[in-house]
């Protein structure tokens, strides 16, 4: 898979353009902060949210860890 590295500032400024690249061209977008990779965005070919079970990922939060991150997450995870 091809990947494109882009700074966090450029990604914020041109988010829709980079998301379209990831969706239509299948490119992974690697977002950097001070030239270090911090996040990767790529398209996922799924038919429903249930297809994402087992998908690896890391979520950082500064809010209450007991607060649901996604609406309806409690039903999805059970």
PDB file of C-alpha atoms in Angstrom:
ATOM      1  CA  UNK A   1       0.000   0.000   0.000  1.00  0.00           C
ATOM      2  CA  UNK A   2       1.274   3.443  -0.867  1.00  0.00           C
ATOM      3  CA  UNK A   3       1.605   5.965   1.910  1.00  0.00           C
ATOM      4  CA  UNK A   4       1.803   9.728   2.024  1.00  0.00           C
ATOM      5  CA  UNK A   5       3.423  11.583   4.898  1.00  0.00           C
ATOM      6  CA  UNK A   6       1.868  14.900   5.820  1.00  0.00           C
ATOM      7  CA  UNK A   7       2.367  17.285   8.729  1.00  0.00           C
ATOM      8  CA  UNK A   8      -0.377  17.653  11.295  1.00  0.00           C
ATOM      9  CA  UNK A   9      -0.867  21.285  10.283  1.00  0.00           C
ATOM     10  CA  UNK A  10      -1.260  20.416   6.580  1.00  0.00           C
ATOM     11  CA  UNK A  11      -3.670  17.580   7.432  1.00  0.00           C
ATOM     12  CA  UNK A  12      -5.824  19.939   9.489  1.00  0.00           C
ATOM     13  CA  UNK A  13      -5.845  22.496   6.690  1.00  0.00           C
ATOM     14  CA  UNK A  14      -6.646  20.015   3.891  1.00  0.00           C
ATOM     15  CA  UNK A  15      -8.442  17.215   5.771  1.00  0.00           C
ATOM     16  CA  UNK A  16     -11.083  16.510   3.119  1.00  0.00           C
ATOM     17  CA  UNK A  17      -8.453  16.300   0.365  1.00  0.00           C
ATOM     18  CA  UNK A  18      -6.365  13.749   2.290  1.00  0.00           C
ATOM     19  CA  UNK A  19      -9.393  11.706   3.341  1.00  0.00           C
ATOM     20  CA  UNK A  20     -10.505  11.542  -0.291  1.00  0.00           C
ATOM     21  CA  UNK A  21      -7.039  10.238  -1.244  1.00  0.00           C
ATOM     22  CA  UNK A  22      -7.276   7.533   1.397  1.00  0.00           C
ATOM     23  CA  UNK A  23     -10.786   6.503   0.304  1.00  0.00           C
ATOM     24  CA  UNK A  24     -10.504   6.688  -3.469  1.00  0.00           C
ATOM     25  CA  UNK A  25      -6.850   5.889  -4.129  1.00  0.00           C
ATOM     26  CA  UNK A  26      -6.280   3.462  -1.242  1.00  0.00           C
ATOM     27  CA  UNK A  27      -3.317   5.442   0.078  1.00  0.00           C
ATOM     28  CA  UNK A  28      -2.394   5.448   3.758  1.00  0.00           C
ATOM     29  CA  UNK A  29      -1.978   8.956   5.164  1.00  0.00           C
ATOM     30  CA  UNK A  30       0.748   9.141   7.829  1.00  0.00           C
ATOM     31  CA  UNK A  31       0.355  12.272   9.937  1.00  0.00           C
ATOM     32  CA  UNK A  32       3.552  13.596  11.461  1.00  0.00           C
ATOM     33  CA  UNK A  33       4.293  15.922  14.367  1.00  0.00           C
ATOM     34  CA  UNK A  34       7.787  17.418  14.418  1.00  0.00           C
ATOM     35  CA  UNK A  35       8.685  15.031  11.559  1.00  0.00           C
ATOM     36  CA  UNK A  36       7.797  11.955  13.671  1.00  0.00           C
ATOM     37  CA  UNK A  37       4.874   9.727  12.583  1.00  0.00           C
ATOM     38  CA  UNK A  38       2.024   9.943  15.101  1.00  0.00           C
ATOM     39  CA  UNK A  39      -1.088   8.707  13.306  1.00  0.00           C
ATOM     40  CA  UNK A  40      -2.028   6.688  10.227  1.00  0.00           C
ATOM     41  CA  UNK A  41      -5.329   7.090   8.373  1.00  0.00           C
ATOM     42  CA  UNK A  42      -6.379   4.526   5.793  1.00  0.00           C
ATOM     43  CA  UNK A  43      -9.604   3.293   4.299  1.00  0.00           C
ATOM     44  CA  UNK A  44     -11.301   0.203   5.656  1.00  0.00           C
ATOM     45  CA  UNK A  45     -13.500  -1.875   3.360  1.00  0.00           C
ATOM     46  CA  UNK A  46     -16.353  -2.948   5.626  1.00  0.00           C
ATOM     47  CA  UNK A  47     -20.068  -3.351   5.190  1.00  0.00           C
ATOM     48  CA  UNK A  48     -20.946  -2.566   8.801  1.00  0.00           C
ATOM     49  CA  UNK A  49     -19.350  -1.503  12.065  1.00  0.00           C
ATOM     50  CA  UNK A  50     -19.469  -5.149  13.191  1.00  0.00           C
ATOM     51  CA  UNK A  51     -16.781  -5.939  10.589  1.00  0.00           C
ATOM     52  CA  UNK A  52     -14.357  -3.796  12.635  1.00  0.00           C
ATOM     53  CA  UNK A  53     -14.320  -6.173  15.619  1.00  0.00           C
ATOM     54  CA  UNK A  54     -10.759  -7.177  16.388  1.00  0.00           C
ATOM     55  CA  UNK A  55      -9.338  -4.168  14.554  1.00  0.00           C
ATOM     56  CA  UNK A  56      -6.204  -2.996  16.378  1.00  0.00           C
ATOM     57  CA  UNK A  57      -6.025   0.583  17.514  1.00  0.00           C
ATOM     58  CA  UNK A  58      -4.927   2.910  20.268  1.00  0.00           C
ATOM     59  CA  UNK A  59      -7.135   5.616  21.706  1.00  0.00           C
ATOM     60  CA  UNK A  60      -5.808   8.302  24.026  1.00  0.00           C
ATOM     61  CA  UNK A  61      -8.277  10.302  26.074  1.00  0.00           C
ATOM     62  CA  UNK A  62      -7.991  13.017  28.666  1.00  0.00           C
ATOM     63  CA  UNK A  63     -11.628  12.709  29.704  1.00  0.00           C
ATOM     64  CA  UNK A  64     -13.382  10.276  32.019  1.00  0.00           C
ATOM     65  CA  UNK A  65     -12.332   6.770  30.930  1.00  0.00           C
ATOM     66  CA  UNK A  66     -15.783   5.427  31.785  1.00  0.00           C
ATOM     67  CA  UNK A  67     -17.510   7.774  29.340  1.00  0.00           C
ATOM     68  CA  UNK A  68     -18.393   6.005  26.045  1.00  0.00           C
ATOM     69  CA  UNK A  69     -16.162   7.090  23.172  1.00  0.00           C
ATOM     70  CA  UNK A  70     -18.621   6.236  20.412  1.00  0.00           C
ATOM     71  CA  UNK A  71     -22.392   6.530  20.544  1.00  0.00           C
ATOM     72  CA  UNK A  72     -23.854   3.036  20.766  1.00  0.00           C
ATOM     73  CA  UNK A  73     -20.485   1.490  21.688  1.00  0.00           C
ATOM     74  CA  UNK A  74     -21.989  -0.439  24.610  1.00  0.00           C
ATOM     75  CA  UNK A  75     -24.305  -2.379  22.285  1.00  0.00           C
ATOM     76  CA  UNK A  76     -21.518  -2.984  19.753  1.00  0.00           C
ATOM     77  CA  UNK A  77     -19.003  -4.397  22.239  1.00  0.00           C
ATOM     78  CA  UNK A  78     -21.377  -6.878  23.864  1.00  0.00           C
TER      79      UNK A  78
END
